[in-house]
Coordinates of C-alpha atoms in Angstrom, one line a residue:
M1 CA 5.5 -15.0 15.9
R2 CA 7.6 -16.9 13.4
L3 CA 10.0 -14.8 11.4
G4 CA 11.1 -15.8 7.9
G5 CA 13.2 -14.4 5.0
L6 CA 12.5 -13.4 1.4
I7 CA 15.3 -14.4 -0.9
L8 CA 15.1 -13.2 -4.5
P9 CA 16.1 -15.9 -7.1
E10 CA 19.0 -13.9 -8.5
H11 CA 22.0 -15.9 -7.1
P12 CA 23.7 -17.8 -9.9
G13 CA 25.5 -21.2 -9.9
P14 CA 27.6 -22.1 -6.8
R15 CA 26.5 -19.0 -4.9
A16 CA 22.8 -20.0 -4.9
P17 CA 22.8 -22.4 -2.0
Q18 CA 24.9 -20.2 0.3
V19 CA 22.1 -17.6 0.9
W20 CA 19.6 -20.3 1.9
Q21 CA 22.1 -21.8 4.3
Y22 CA 22.7 -18.3 5.7
A23 CA 19.0 -17.9 6.3
E24 CA 18.9 -21.2 8.2
Q25 CA 21.9 -20.4 10.3
L26 CA 20.3 -17.1 11.3
G27 CA 17.5 -19.1 12.9
L28 CA 14.7 -18.0 10.6
A29 CA 11.7 -20.3 10.7
H30 CA 11.1 -20.2 6.9
A31 CA 12.5 -18.8 3.7
W32 CA 10.7 -17.9 0.5
T33 CA 11.4 -16.8 -3.1
Y34 CA 9.3 -14.9 -5.6
D35 CA 7.9 -16.9 -8.5
H36 CA 8.4 -14.5 -11.3
L37 CA 10.2 -15.0 -14.6
S38 CA 11.5 -11.4 -14.2
W39 CA 10.7 -8.7 -11.8
R40 CA 10.3 -4.9 -12.0
T41 CA 13.6 -3.0 -11.8
L42 CA 15.6 -6.2 -12.0
R43 CA 14.3 -7.3 -15.4
E44 CA 17.7 -6.7 -17.0
S45 CA 19.6 -8.4 -14.1
P46 CA 20.2 -12.1 -13.5
W47 CA 17.1 -13.9 -12.4
F48 CA 16.5 -17.6 -12.0
E49 CA 13.5 -19.9 -11.9
A50 CA 11.8 -20.3 -8.5
M51 CA 11.2 -24.1 -8.3
T52 CA 14.7 -25.0 -9.5
T53 CA 16.1 -22.5 -7.0
L54 CA 14.1 -24.1 -4.2
A55 CA 15.3 -27.6 -5.2
S56 CA 18.9 -26.3 -4.6
A57 CA 17.8 -24.8 -1.3
A58 CA 16.2 -28.1 -0.2
A59 CA 19.4 -30.0 -0.9
V60 CA 21.6 -27.8 1.3
T61 CA 19.3 -27.0 4.3
R62 CA 17.9 -29.3 7.0
T63 CA 15.3 -27.5 9.1
I64 CA 14.1 -24.2 7.6
G65 CA 10.7 -24.2 5.9
L66 CA 10.7 -23.4 2.1
G67 CA 8.1 -21.9 -0.1
T68 CA 7.0 -19.9 -3.2
L69 CA 5.8 -16.3 -2.5
V70 CA 3.8 -16.9 -4.7
A71 CA 3.3 -19.3 -7.6
S72 CA 1.5 -17.7 -10.5
P73 CA -1.1 -19.1 -13.0
H74 CA 0.3 -16.6 -15.5
F75 CA 2.8 -19.1 -16.7
R76 CA 2.2 -22.3 -14.7
H77 CA -0.2 -25.1 -15.4
P78 CA -1.6 -26.9 -12.3
V79 CA -0.4 -30.3 -13.4
L80 CA 3.3 -29.3 -13.7
C81 CA 3.0 -26.9 -10.7
A82 CA 1.6 -29.7 -8.5
K83 CA 4.3 -32.2 -9.7
Q84 CA 7.0 -29.7 -8.9
A85 CA 5.5 -29.0 -5.5
M86 CA 5.3 -32.7 -4.7
T87 CA 8.9 -33.1 -5.7
L88 CA 10.1 -30.3 -3.5
D89 CA 8.1 -31.7 -0.6
Q90 CA 10.0 -35.0 -1.1
L91 CA 13.4 -33.3 -1.6
S92 CA 13.0 -31.2 1.6
G93 CA 11.6 -34.0 3.8
G94 CA 8.3 -32.3 4.2
R95 CA 9.4 -28.6 4.6
F96 CA 7.8 -27.1 1.5
T97 CA 4.7 -24.8 1.3
L98 CA 3.1 -23.9 -2.0
G99 CA 2.4 -20.2 -2.0
L100 CA -0.3 -19.4 -4.6
G101 CA -1.6 -16.1 -6.0
A102 CA -3.8 -14.9 -8.8
G103 CA -1.0 -13.0 -10.6
G104 CA -0.9 -9.3 -11.1
P105 CA -0.1 -7.0 -14.0
G106 CA 3.3 -6.8 -15.6
A107 CA 5.7 -8.9 -17.7
D108 CA 4.6 -12.3 -16.3
A109 CA 1.1 -11.6 -17.4
E110 CA 2.2 -11.0 -21.0
V111 CA 5.2 -13.3 -21.5
L112 CA 3.2 -16.2 -23.1
G113 CA 1.5 -13.8 -25.5
T114 CA -2.0 -14.4 -24.0
R115 CA -4.6 -11.7 -23.9
Q116 CA -5.0 -9.5 -20.8
L117 CA -7.6 -10.9 -18.5
S118 CA -10.2 -8.9 -16.5
Q119 CA -10.2 -9.0 -12.8
S120 CA -13.2 -11.3 -12.8
E121 CA -11.4 -13.7 -15.2
L122 CA -8.2 -13.6 -13.1
A123 CA -10.3 -14.6 -10.1
D124 CA -12.1 -17.4 -12.0
R125 CA -8.8 -18.8 -13.3
F126 CA -7.2 -18.6 -9.8
E127 CA -10.1 -20.5 -8.2
E128 CA -9.8 -23.3 -10.8
F129 CA -6.0 -23.3 -10.5
T130 CA -6.1 -23.7 -6.7
R131 CA -8.9 -26.3 -6.8
L132 CA -7.0 -28.4 -9.4
C133 CA -3.7 -28.2 -7.5
D134 CA -5.5 -29.4 -4.4
L135 CA -6.9 -32.4 -6.2
L136 CA -3.6 -33.3 -7.9
L137 CA -1.7 -33.2 -4.6
R138 CA -4.3 -35.3 -2.7
A139 CA -5.1 -38.0 -5.2
P140 CA -2.7 -40.4 -7.0
E141 CA -4.4 -39.9 -10.3
V142 CA -6.8 -37.1 -11.5
T143 CA -8.8 -36.4 -14.6
F144 CA -10.3 -32.9 -14.7
H145 CA -11.9 -30.7 -17.3
G146 CA -12.5 -27.0 -16.5
R147 CA -12.8 -23.7 -18.2
W148 CA -9.1 -22.9 -17.9
Y149 CA -7.4 -26.2 -17.4
D150 CA -7.6 -29.8 -18.2
A151 CA -5.8 -32.8 -16.7
V152 CA -6.1 -36.3 -18.1
D153 CA -5.0 -39.2 -16.0
A154 CA -2.4 -37.0 -14.2
R155 CA -0.3 -39.0 -11.8
S156 CA 1.1 -37.7 -8.6
L157 CA 3.1 -40.5 -7.2
P158 CA 4.6 -41.1 -4.6
G159 CA 2.6 -38.1 -3.2
C160 CA 3.5 -35.6 -0.6
V161 CA 5.5 -36.2 2.6
Q162 CA 3.1 -34.0 4.4
R163 CA -0.4 -35.5 4.5
P164 CA -3.1 -35.3 3.2
R165 CA -1.0 -32.9 1.1
L166 CA 1.6 -30.2 1.5
P167 CA 0.2 -26.9 2.8
F168 CA -0.9 -24.0 0.7
A169 CA -0.3 -20.3 1.5
V170 CA -2.8 -18.2 -0.5
A171 CA -2.1 -14.5 -1.2
A172 CA -5.4 -12.6 -1.3
T173 CA -6.9 -9.2 -0.5
G174 CA -10.3 -9.5 -2.2
P175 CA -13.3 -11.4 -1.0
R176 CA -13.0 -14.3 -3.6
G177 CA -9.3 -14.8 -2.9
M178 CA -9.9 -14.8 0.8
R179 CA -12.6 -17.4 0.4
L180 CA -10.1 -19.6 -1.4
A181 CA -7.6 -19.1 1.5
A182 CA -10.3 -20.1 4.0
R183 CA -11.2 -23.1 1.9
Y184 CA -7.8 -24.5 0.9
A185 CA -4.9 -22.8 2.7
A186 CA -2.9 -23.4 5.9
T187 CA -1.7 -19.8 5.7
W188 CA -3.1 -16.5 4.3
V189 CA -0.5 -14.1 2.8
T190 CA -0.7 -10.3 2.6
V191 CA 1.8 -7.8 1.2
G192 CA -0.1 -4.9 2.7
D193 CA -1.2 -1.9 0.7
A194 CA 0.8 -0.7 -2.3
R195 CA -0.2 2.9 -2.0
A196 CA 0.7 3.0 1.7
L197 CA 4.2 1.6 0.9
E198 CA 4.8 4.0 -2.0
E199 CA 3.9 6.9 0.3
Q200 CA 5.8 5.4 3.2
D201 CA 2.6 5.8 5.3
E202 CA 3.1 3.3 8.1
R203 CA -0.2 4.2 9.8
A204 CA -2.1 3.5 6.6
A205 CA -0.3 0.2 6.0
F206 CA -1.4 -1.1 9.4
A207 CA -4.9 0.3 9.0
A208 CA -5.1 -1.6 5.7
L209 CA -4.0 -4.8 7.4
R210 CA -6.6 -4.4 10.1
A211 CA -9.3 -4.1 7.4
Q212 CA -7.9 -7.1 5.5
S213 CA -8.0 -9.1 8.8
G214 CA -11.7 -8.3 9.2
R215 CA -12.5 -9.4 5.6
L216 CA -10.5 -12.6 6.2
A217 CA -12.6 -13.4 9.3
A218 CA -15.7 -12.9 7.3
A219 CA -14.4 -15.2 4.6
C220 CA -13.7 -17.9 7.2
A221 CA -17.2 -17.5 8.6
A222 CA -18.6 -18.0 5.1
E223 CA -16.6 -21.2 4.6
G224 CA -17.5 -22.5 8.1
R225 CA -13.9 -22.3 9.3
D226 CA -12.5 -21.2 12.6
P227 CA -10.3 -18.2 11.8
A228 CA -7.9 -19.3 14.5
T229 CA -6.9 -22.4 12.4
L230 CA -5.6 -20.2 9.5
R231 CA -2.1 -18.8 9.9
R232 CA -1.5 -15.2 8.7
L233 CA 1.7 -14.2 7.0
A234 CA 2.7 -10.6 6.4
V235 CA 5.5 -9.6 4.0
L236 CA 6.9 -6.9 6.3
S237 CA 9.3 -5.5 3.8
R238 CA 6.3 -4.6 1.6
F239 CA 4.6 -2.8 4.6
V240 CA 7.5 -0.5 5.6
P241 CA 10.7 0.5 3.9
D242 CA 13.1 0.0 6.9
P243 CA 11.9 -3.0 9.0
Y244 CA 15.3 -3.7 10.6
S245 CA 16.9 -0.3 11.0
S246 CA 17.4 -1.4 14.6
P247 CA 16.6 -4.5 16.7
G248 CA 14.1 -2.5 18.6
R249 CA 12.4 -1.3 15.4
L250 CA 11.9 -4.9 14.1
A251 CA 10.7 -6.1 17.5
E252 CA 8.2 -3.2 17.7
L253 CA 6.8 -4.0 14.2
L254 CA 6.5 -7.7 14.9
G255 CA 4.6 -6.8 18.1
R256 CA 2.1 -4.6 16.1
L257 CA 1.6 -7.4 13.6
A258 CA 0.9 -9.9 16.4
E259 CA -1.7 -7.6 17.9
L260 CA -3.5 -7.8 14.5
G261 CA -3.4 -11.6 14.6
V262 CA -0.4 -12.1 12.3
T263 CA 1.4 -15.4 13.1
D264 CA 4.3 -15.2 10.6
A265 CA 6.3 -12.3 9.2
V266 CA 8.8 -12.2 6.3
I267 CA 11.5 -9.6 5.7
A268 CA 13.7 -9.4 2.6
L269 CA 17.3 -10.4 3.0
P270 CA 19.3 -7.2 2.3
R271 CA 20.7 -6.7 -1.2
P272 CA 23.7 -4.5 -2.0
D273 CA 21.6 -1.9 -3.9
G274 CA 18.3 -1.3 -5.5
V275 CA 15.1 -3.0 -4.3
F276 CA 15.4 -4.3 -0.7
A277 CA 18.8 -2.8 -0.3
G278 CA 20.0 -2.8 3.3
D279 CA 22.8 -3.2 5.8
R280 CA 23.7 -6.8 6.4
A281 CA 25.0 -6.2 9.9
A282 CA 21.8 -4.3 11.0
F283 CA 19.8 -7.1 9.5
E284 CA 21.7 -9.8 11.5
R285 CA 21.4 -7.9 14.8
A286 CA 17.7 -7.4 14.4
V287 CA 17.0 -10.9 13.3
G288 CA 19.2 -12.3 16.0
Q289 CA 17.0 -10.6 18.6
C290 CA 13.7 -11.6 17.0
S291 CA 14.0 -14.9 15.2
G292 CA 13.5 -17.1 18.3
G293 CA 9.8 -16.3 18.7

């Protein structure tokens, strides 16, 4: 089990690099940031752009993996997204993973003034977005004309450090998204079950993960892929409200995830208050015991 950290892009100016260095010093295997333009209860608080934040992180770290959790088609075009991802892979020396998701409801879906899409349209757009990102990161030049996106002689030089391209981490719970994960991704991402977290029903959260794992195996079979070749990342802070209340608590949760085939877990670095608030000392004790797996 590899343990990683979720870092919200809310640290301004000179403070921004410090939190990424902190995550690396703790021995975390990877660190991620949300790709939103604003987010839920923090919409009126400082919030910075994800790719730029990760460029700062790449410059001040040496070993920790970095990624988006997850990049959204709501406000990104595949040509620019792929160019940013390629740049981050170069800046980090091959430590970047492009996390991708279809995009959910909320401010990000409306910020560009576009109409609200149906679930079927969101899935269609996400499939095309992922396919075009894959093409752009594999080939030095791409021309593509689709329903949602166009690319005309788009160049991606010098290309990725990681070959044949940098890895994708695809967030998905439905059958079409899981098929995309099986087709394109190195890692499948799940944030669990929203209702289970809201109700703080831990048993329901893990039952939902078990069901999702079964659907993922079916998606891999449909794509002719061995499920064992696909890593599985669970955002533990979205599964349970107190993942590091004690070192034993975190270790127990990671063990339960591993039993369900999860290879990577992510917990949010504690904030002083509000969403993901937590005790820094308790976090450090728990991570110190568990981050070496």
